[in-house]
Amino acid sequence: MIEKHIVLEDIDPVVFYGVGNAHLQMIRALYPKLRIVARDNVMRVLGDEEQMAAFEENTEKMRQHVLKFNSLKEEDILDIIKGKRTKDEVPDGVVCYTMSGRAIKARSENQQRLIDAHFSNDMIFAVGPAGTGKTYLSIALAVKALKEKTVKKIILSRPAVEAGEKLGFLPGDMKDKIDPYLQPLYDALEDMLPQVKLQDMMEKHVIQIAPLAFMRGRTLSDAVVILDEAQNTTPAQLRMFLTRMGWNTKMIVTGDTSQIDLPKTQKSGLIEALHILSNVEGISVVRLDQKDIVRHKLVTRIVNAYESFDKERNNENINNNESINKD
């Protein structure tokens, strides 16, 4: 009789054990010669040596299944333990899976262009209106790369541009002041990674979230680096950010040129970069539009209404300027 401790690394143990430990009870029934005690992500196993070897092998297969699909069903457990074939490859077109087991994949032609561009270029600019999935898909691609160990870390950044409140007026230390600006990035990560694992990765700096101002002087290597809301960078800030790129690094820059929060006298770094870098080899520009919006259908109507309003206002300004020049 032997005893072993098996650690369920990189996965949510709740998914592995099942609701009310239903999966764990099934596994115990399938290995009657073993005594299995689970606490958090560690299983203490005591019993027959022969069954122990089979248990270790199949537990690793189940762990790999959860790691890939963020789900585990009773039929998956039975297929693995009985040696039947179970799905072990992520289907074509799927980037990764959410914690609820939903497949994250392109939902429009331009979203697929973004995914394809990520695999064929080292730097991508994803530009489009709100709700087109720019940030969410970018983070999904970064999580996929981290899980597949093609990179060692994910670095996420956003310019801390105020909209009504100054950073100094917000309570707390620097992290507390910055967090509100980064909440959309946290939300996406929490949708794709177990909460405990995400917290551990952030503590170990495997996932780093920092404001753009903290990037100066760094060289970012072996990473997927995402700059969100890049329309609110100045030309100098974006130039500084882009030149942080190191070896084995991919950069994704997302932004919406219709939502610039900079002072009217300040030029957007994103608009300048798109003009300067659009024909540079190794850089891809993916433009998304209203057809790619995946939020509530009202978001599409709101975007269209504002675009129509902006066009009318621009036409009025042009007409007014022409009238002034004639006078």
Short mmCIF file of C-alpha atoms in Angstrom, two decimals:
data_model
loop_
_atom_site.label_atom_id
_atom_site.label_comp_id
_atom_site.label_asym_id
_atom_site.label_seq_id
_atom_site.Cartn_x
_atom_site.Cartn_y
_atom_site.Cartn_z
CA MET A 1 0.00 0.00 0.00
CA ILE A 2 1.40 3.40 -1.02
CA GLU A 3 0.45 7.05 -0.56
CA LYS A 4 0.80 9.93 -2.99
CA HIS A 5 -0.17 13.61 -3.20
CA ILE A 6 -1.39 14.85 -6.57
CA VAL A 7 -1.58 18.60 -7.24
CA LEU A 8 -4.14 19.89 -9.74
CA GLU A 9 -2.01 22.68 -11.17
CA ASP A 10 -3.33 25.55 -13.33
CA ILE A 11 -7.01 24.54 -13.12
CA ASP A 12 -10.03 25.37 -10.99
CA PRO A 13 -10.45 22.39 -8.60
CA VAL A 14 -14.19 23.08 -8.41
CA VAL A 15 -14.50 22.21 -12.12
CA PHE A 16 -12.48 19.03 -11.57
CA TYR A 17 -14.38 17.87 -8.45
CA GLY A 18 -17.79 18.82 -9.85
CA VAL A 19 -20.79 20.45 -8.21
CA GLY A 20 -21.20 18.98 -4.74
CA ASN A 21 -18.08 16.86 -5.42
CA ALA A 22 -20.10 14.77 -7.88
CA HIS A 23 -17.08 14.09 -10.12
CA LEU A 24 -14.93 13.18 -7.13
CA GLN A 25 -17.53 10.68 -5.91
CA MET A 26 -17.62 9.07 -9.36
CA ILE A 27 -13.82 8.81 -9.47
CA ARG A 28 -13.81 7.21 -6.01
CA ALA A 29 -16.37 4.65 -7.17
CA LEU A 30 -14.27 3.83 -10.24
CA TYR A 31 -11.18 3.24 -8.07
CA PRO A 32 -12.49 1.12 -5.16
CA LYS A 33 -8.99 0.09 -4.02
CA LEU A 34 -7.95 3.69 -3.40
CA ARG A 35 -8.78 6.09 -0.60
CA ILE A 36 -8.99 9.59 -2.07
CA VAL A 37 -9.12 12.72 0.08
CA ALA A 38 -9.28 16.10 -1.65
CA ARG A 39 -8.53 19.49 -0.13
CA ASP A 40 -8.31 22.59 -2.34
CA ASN A 41 -6.20 21.58 -5.35
CA VAL A 42 -4.38 18.67 -3.65
CA MET A 43 -5.57 15.05 -3.64
CA ARG A 44 -4.15 12.65 -1.05
CA VAL A 45 -4.39 9.11 -2.42
CA LEU A 46 -3.72 5.92 -0.45
CA GLY A 47 -4.04 2.34 -1.66
CA ASP A 48 -3.16 -0.33 -4.22
CA GLU A 49 0.00 0.38 -6.21
CA GLU A 50 -1.37 -0.88 -9.55
CA GLN A 51 -4.55 1.22 -9.32
CA MET A 52 -2.47 4.15 -8.13
CA ALA A 53 -0.47 4.16 -11.37
CA ALA A 54 -3.64 4.13 -13.49
CA PHE A 55 -5.20 6.79 -11.28
CA GLU A 56 -2.20 9.13 -11.68
CA GLU A 57 -2.20 8.75 -15.46
CA ASN A 58 -5.93 9.33 -15.82
CA THR A 59 -5.96 12.24 -13.37
CA GLU A 60 -3.37 13.99 -15.54
CA LYS A 61 -5.54 13.38 -18.62
CA MET A 62 -8.55 14.85 -16.81
CA ARG A 63 -6.47 17.82 -15.65
CA GLN A 64 -5.30 18.46 -19.21
CA HIS A 65 -8.91 18.25 -20.37
CA VAL A 66 -9.99 20.90 -17.83
CA LEU A 67 -6.99 23.06 -18.73
CA LYS A 68 -8.01 23.10 -22.39
CA PHE A 69 -11.80 23.26 -22.12
CA ASN A 70 -12.47 24.71 -18.63
CA SER A 71 -15.07 21.99 -18.18
CA LEU A 72 -15.34 18.32 -17.24
CA LYS A 73 -18.41 16.16 -17.72
CA GLU A 74 -19.24 12.74 -16.31
CA GLU A 75 -19.00 11.20 -19.77
CA ASP A 76 -15.51 12.70 -20.16
CA ILE A 77 -14.42 11.05 -16.90
CA LEU A 78 -15.81 7.68 -17.96
CA ASP A 79 -14.21 7.88 -21.41
CA ILE A 80 -10.80 8.76 -19.96
CA ILE A 81 -10.83 6.12 -17.23
CA LYS A 82 -12.19 3.38 -19.50
CA GLY A 83 -9.63 4.25 -22.17
CA LYS A 84 -12.15 5.39 -24.75
CA ARG A 85 -11.31 8.24 -27.10
CA THR A 86 -12.36 11.66 -25.83
CA LYS A 87 -11.94 15.05 -27.45
CA ASP A 88 -8.43 16.21 -26.67
CA GLU A 89 -7.86 18.89 -29.29
CA VAL A 90 -9.46 22.32 -29.32
CA PRO A 91 -11.61 22.57 -32.48
CA ASP A 92 -10.37 24.77 -35.33
CA GLY A 93 -11.44 28.37 -34.92
CA VAL A 94 -11.69 28.25 -31.12
CA VAL A 95 -9.17 30.49 -29.35
CA CYS A 96 -9.87 29.21 -25.82
CA TYR A 97 -12.74 28.52 -23.42
CA THR A 98 -14.34 30.63 -20.71
CA MET A 99 -14.68 29.40 -17.12
CA SER A 100 -18.26 28.38 -17.98
CA GLY A 101 -16.99 26.23 -20.87
CA ARG A 102 -18.14 28.59 -23.64
CA ALA A 103 -15.93 28.60 -26.73
CA ILE A 104 -14.30 31.94 -27.57
CA LYS A 105 -14.01 32.28 -31.33
CA ALA A 106 -14.50 34.83 -34.09
CA ARG A 107 -18.08 35.94 -34.56
CA SER A 108 -17.49 38.03 -37.65
CA GLU A 109 -15.18 38.18 -40.65
CA ASN A 110 -13.11 41.04 -39.22
CA GLN A 111 -12.74 39.30 -35.86
CA GLN A 112 -11.32 36.31 -37.74
CA ARG A 113 -8.92 38.70 -39.49
CA LEU A 114 -7.74 39.83 -36.05
CA ILE A 115 -7.09 36.23 -34.98
CA ASP A 116 -5.29 35.39 -38.23
CA ALA A 117 -3.20 38.58 -38.02
CA HIS A 118 -2.04 37.64 -34.53
CA PHE A 119 -0.51 34.39 -35.79
CA SER A 120 1.14 35.93 -38.87
CA ASN A 121 2.41 39.25 -37.46
CA ASP A 122 4.27 40.38 -34.37
CA MET A 123 2.39 43.66 -34.00
CA ILE A 124 -1.30 44.27 -34.59
CA PHE A 125 -3.46 47.38 -34.45
CA ALA A 126 -7.12 46.49 -33.86
CA VAL A 127 -9.24 49.57 -34.44
CA GLY A 128 -13.01 49.84 -34.23
CA PRO A 129 -16.03 51.07 -32.27
CA ALA A 130 -17.17 49.90 -28.83
CA GLY A 131 -18.41 46.32 -28.57
CA THR A 132 -16.50 44.82 -31.49
CA GLY A 133 -14.55 42.44 -29.24
CA LYS A 134 -11.13 44.05 -29.74
CA THR A 135 -9.99 43.81 -26.13
CA TYR A 136 -11.74 40.53 -25.29
CA LEU A 137 -10.35 38.65 -28.30
CA SER A 138 -6.88 40.10 -27.71
CA ILE A 139 -6.85 38.87 -24.12
CA ALA A 140 -8.15 35.46 -25.25
CA LEU A 141 -5.23 35.19 -27.69
CA ALA A 142 -2.83 36.14 -24.88
CA VAL A 143 -4.32 33.54 -22.50
CA LYS A 144 -4.04 30.90 -25.23
CA ALA A 145 -0.35 31.71 -25.75
CA LEU A 146 0.29 31.56 -22.00
CA LYS A 147 -1.48 28.21 -21.60
CA GLU A 148 0.45 26.76 -24.53
CA LYS A 149 3.68 28.13 -23.00
CA THR A 150 4.71 29.98 -26.17
CA VAL A 151 5.20 33.05 -23.97
CA LYS A 152 6.12 33.44 -20.30
CA LYS A 153 3.88 36.36 -19.40
CA ILE A 154 1.02 38.65 -20.35
CA ILE A 155 1.42 42.41 -19.98
CA LEU A 156 -1.70 44.57 -20.15
CA SER A 157 -1.67 48.35 -20.22
CA ARG A 158 -4.00 51.29 -20.58
CA PRO A 159 -3.45 55.04 -20.56
CA ALA A 160 -4.91 56.49 -17.35
CA VAL A 161 -6.86 59.30 -18.98
CA GLU A 162 -9.34 60.95 -16.62
CA ALA A 163 -12.98 61.40 -17.53
CA GLY A 164 -14.28 63.78 -14.87
CA GLU A 165 -12.03 62.71 -11.99
CA LYS A 166 -8.33 63.30 -11.44
CA LEU A 167 -6.18 60.37 -10.32
CA GLY A 168 -5.12 62.31 -7.25
CA PHE A 169 -8.73 62.73 -6.13
CA LEU A 170 -9.41 58.99 -6.01
CA PRO A 171 -8.93 57.28 -2.63
CA GLY A 172 -6.20 54.74 -1.83
CA ASP A 173 -2.66 54.05 -3.00
CA MET A 174 -1.43 53.99 -6.59
CA LYS A 175 -2.89 50.51 -7.30
CA ASP A 176 -6.28 51.62 -5.97
CA LYS A 177 -6.16 54.71 -8.18
CA ILE A 178 -5.23 52.73 -11.30
CA ASP A 179 -7.58 49.74 -10.89
CA PRO A 180 -10.75 51.54 -12.10
CA TYR A 181 -9.09 52.25 -15.44
CA LEU A 182 -8.07 48.58 -15.80
CA GLN A 183 -11.35 46.95 -14.74
CA PRO A 184 -12.33 45.86 -18.30
CA LEU A 185 -9.05 43.93 -18.49
CA TYR A 186 -9.68 42.27 -15.11
CA ASP A 187 -13.20 41.31 -16.25
CA ALA A 188 -11.91 39.55 -19.38
CA LEU A 189 -9.19 37.70 -17.46
CA GLU A 190 -11.65 36.53 -14.78
CA ASP A 191 -13.83 35.12 -17.56
CA MET A 192 -10.99 32.92 -18.86
CA LEU A 193 -8.89 31.92 -15.85
CA PRO A 194 -9.74 30.44 -12.42
CA GLN A 195 -9.90 33.17 -9.79
CA VAL A 196 -7.27 31.57 -7.54
CA LYS A 197 -4.93 30.91 -10.47
CA LEU A 198 -5.38 34.44 -11.80
CA GLN A 199 -4.52 35.91 -8.42
CA ASP A 200 -1.44 33.68 -8.17
CA MET A 201 -0.29 34.67 -11.68
CA MET A 202 -0.65 38.35 -10.84
CA GLU A 203 1.26 37.96 -7.57
CA LYS A 204 4.07 36.18 -9.43
CA HIS A 205 3.99 38.81 -12.23
CA VAL A 206 3.15 36.21 -14.86
CA ILE A 207 0.23 38.51 -15.64
CA GLN A 208 1.15 42.16 -15.25
CA ILE A 209 -1.28 45.05 -15.43
CA ALA A 210 0.26 48.51 -15.44
CA PRO A 211 -0.52 52.02 -16.62
CA LEU A 212 1.30 53.23 -19.70
CA ALA A 213 3.40 55.67 -17.66
CA PHE A 214 5.21 52.74 -15.97
CA MET A 215 6.48 51.30 -19.28
CA ARG A 216 9.39 53.67 -19.87
CA GLY A 217 12.80 51.99 -19.69
CA ARG A 218 11.46 48.43 -19.91
CA THR A 219 12.20 45.78 -22.56
CA LEU A 220 9.24 43.44 -22.90
CA SER A 221 10.37 39.95 -23.97
CA ASP A 222 8.69 36.51 -24.09
CA ALA A 223 5.27 38.09 -23.71
CA VAL A 224 1.99 39.05 -25.29
CA VAL A 225 1.66 42.78 -24.65
CA ILE A 226 -1.71 44.48 -25.05
CA LEU A 227 -2.29 48.22 -25.03
CA ASP A 228 -5.98 49.00 -24.67
CA GLU A 229 -7.72 52.34 -25.39
CA ALA A 230 -4.69 53.47 -27.40
CA GLN A 231 -6.65 56.39 -28.89
CA ASN A 232 -6.02 58.17 -25.57
CA THR A 233 -2.23 58.02 -25.87
CA THR A 234 -0.16 60.94 -27.07
CA PRO A 235 2.19 60.38 -30.04
CA ALA A 236 5.18 60.38 -27.66
CA GLN A 237 3.55 57.85 -25.31
CA LEU A 238 2.62 55.41 -28.07
CA ARG A 239 6.04 55.70 -29.71
CA MET A 240 7.64 54.93 -26.33
CA PHE A 241 5.33 51.94 -25.82
CA LEU A 242 5.89 50.39 -29.26
CA THR A 243 9.66 50.58 -28.87
CA ARG A 244 9.53 48.49 -25.66
CA MET A 245 9.14 45.36 -27.81
CA GLY A 246 11.66 42.60 -27.10
CA TRP A 247 12.40 39.08 -28.40
CA ASN A 248 9.58 36.53 -28.76
CA THR A 249 6.98 39.20 -28.09
CA LYS A 250 3.70 40.00 -29.77
CA MET A 251 2.00 43.37 -29.33
CA ILE A 252 -1.68 44.09 -29.80
CA VAL A 253 -2.78 47.73 -29.77
CA THR A 254 -6.53 48.35 -29.58
CA GLY A 255 -8.46 51.57 -29.82
CA ASP A 256 -11.51 53.46 -31.03
CA THR A 257 -10.70 56.68 -32.86
CA SER A 258 -14.26 57.95 -32.31
CA GLN A 259 -13.82 57.97 -28.51
CA ILE A 260 -10.78 60.17 -27.90
CA ASP A 261 -10.76 61.65 -24.38
CA LEU A 262 -7.61 63.73 -24.83
CA PRO A 263 -7.79 67.54 -24.74
CA LYS A 264 -8.90 68.91 -28.12
CA THR A 265 -5.50 70.49 -28.64
CA GLN A 266 -3.72 67.12 -28.18
CA LYS A 267 -3.27 64.78 -31.15
CA SER A 268 -4.01 61.07 -30.65
CA GLY A 269 -0.97 58.81 -30.83
CA LEU A 270 -3.08 56.03 -32.35
CA ILE A 271 -4.16 58.13 -35.32
CA GLU A 272 -0.57 59.17 -35.97
CA ALA A 273 0.73 55.59 -35.63
CA LEU A 274 -1.85 54.23 -38.07
CA HIS A 275 -0.67 56.80 -40.62
CA ILE A 276 3.04 56.11 -40.08
CA LEU A 277 3.09 52.32 -39.56
CA SER A 278 0.29 50.93 -41.75
CA ASN A 279 2.72 49.75 -44.48
CA VAL A 280 5.53 48.47 -42.24
CA GLU A 281 6.34 44.77 -42.72
CA GLY A 282 5.36 42.65 -39.70
CA ILE A 283 2.64 45.10 -38.61
CA SER A 284 -1.01 44.41 -39.41
CA VAL A 285 -3.89 46.87 -39.08
CA VAL A 286 -7.31 45.27 -38.58
CA ARG A 287 -10.29 47.61 -38.82
CA LEU A 288 -13.55 46.52 -37.26
CA ASP A 289 -16.89 48.25 -37.76
CA GLN A 290 -20.57 48.13 -36.79
CA LYS A 291 -21.01 44.68 -38.36
CA ASP A 292 -18.58 43.28 -35.77
CA ILE A 293 -20.39 44.56 -32.67
CA VAL A 294 -21.21 41.61 -30.42
CA ARG A 295 -22.84 43.42 -27.50
CA HIS A 296 -26.55 44.21 -27.14
CA LYS A 297 -28.17 45.13 -30.48
CA LEU A 298 -28.79 48.63 -29.12
CA VAL A 299 -25.02 49.24 -29.08
CA THR A 300 -24.97 49.03 -32.90
CA ARG A 301 -27.84 51.50 -33.13
CA ILE A 302 -26.15 53.88 -30.66
CA VAL A 303 -22.86 53.77 -32.60
CA ASN A 304 -24.69 54.42 -35.89
CA ALA A 305 -26.68 57.31 -34.40
CA TYR A 306 -23.54 58.99 -33.06
CA GLU A 307 -21.70 58.52 -36.35
CA SER A 308 -24.59 60.17 -38.21
CA PHE A 309 -24.57 63.03 -35.70
CA ASP A 310 -20.79 63.51 -36.10
CA LYS A 311 -21.09 63.61 -39.90
CA GLU A 312 -23.88 66.21 -39.74
CA ARG A 313 -21.86 68.35 -37.32
CA ASN A 314 -18.75 68.13 -39.51
CA ASN A 315 -20.76 69.13 -42.56
CA GLU A 316 -22.20 72.10 -40.66
CA ASN A 317 -18.71 73.19 -39.63
CA ILE A 318 -17.48 72.94 -43.23
CA ASN A 319 -20.44 75.00 -44.48
CA ASN A 320 -19.92 77.62 -41.77
CA ASN A 321 -16.22 77.92 -42.63
CA GLU A 322 -17.03 78.32 -46.31
CA SER A 323 -19.53 81.07 -45.50
CA ILE A 324 -16.96 82.90 -43.36
CA ASN A 325 -14.33 82.64 -46.11
CA LYS A 326 -16.77 84.09 -48.71
CA ASP A 327 -17.56 87.01 -46.46
#
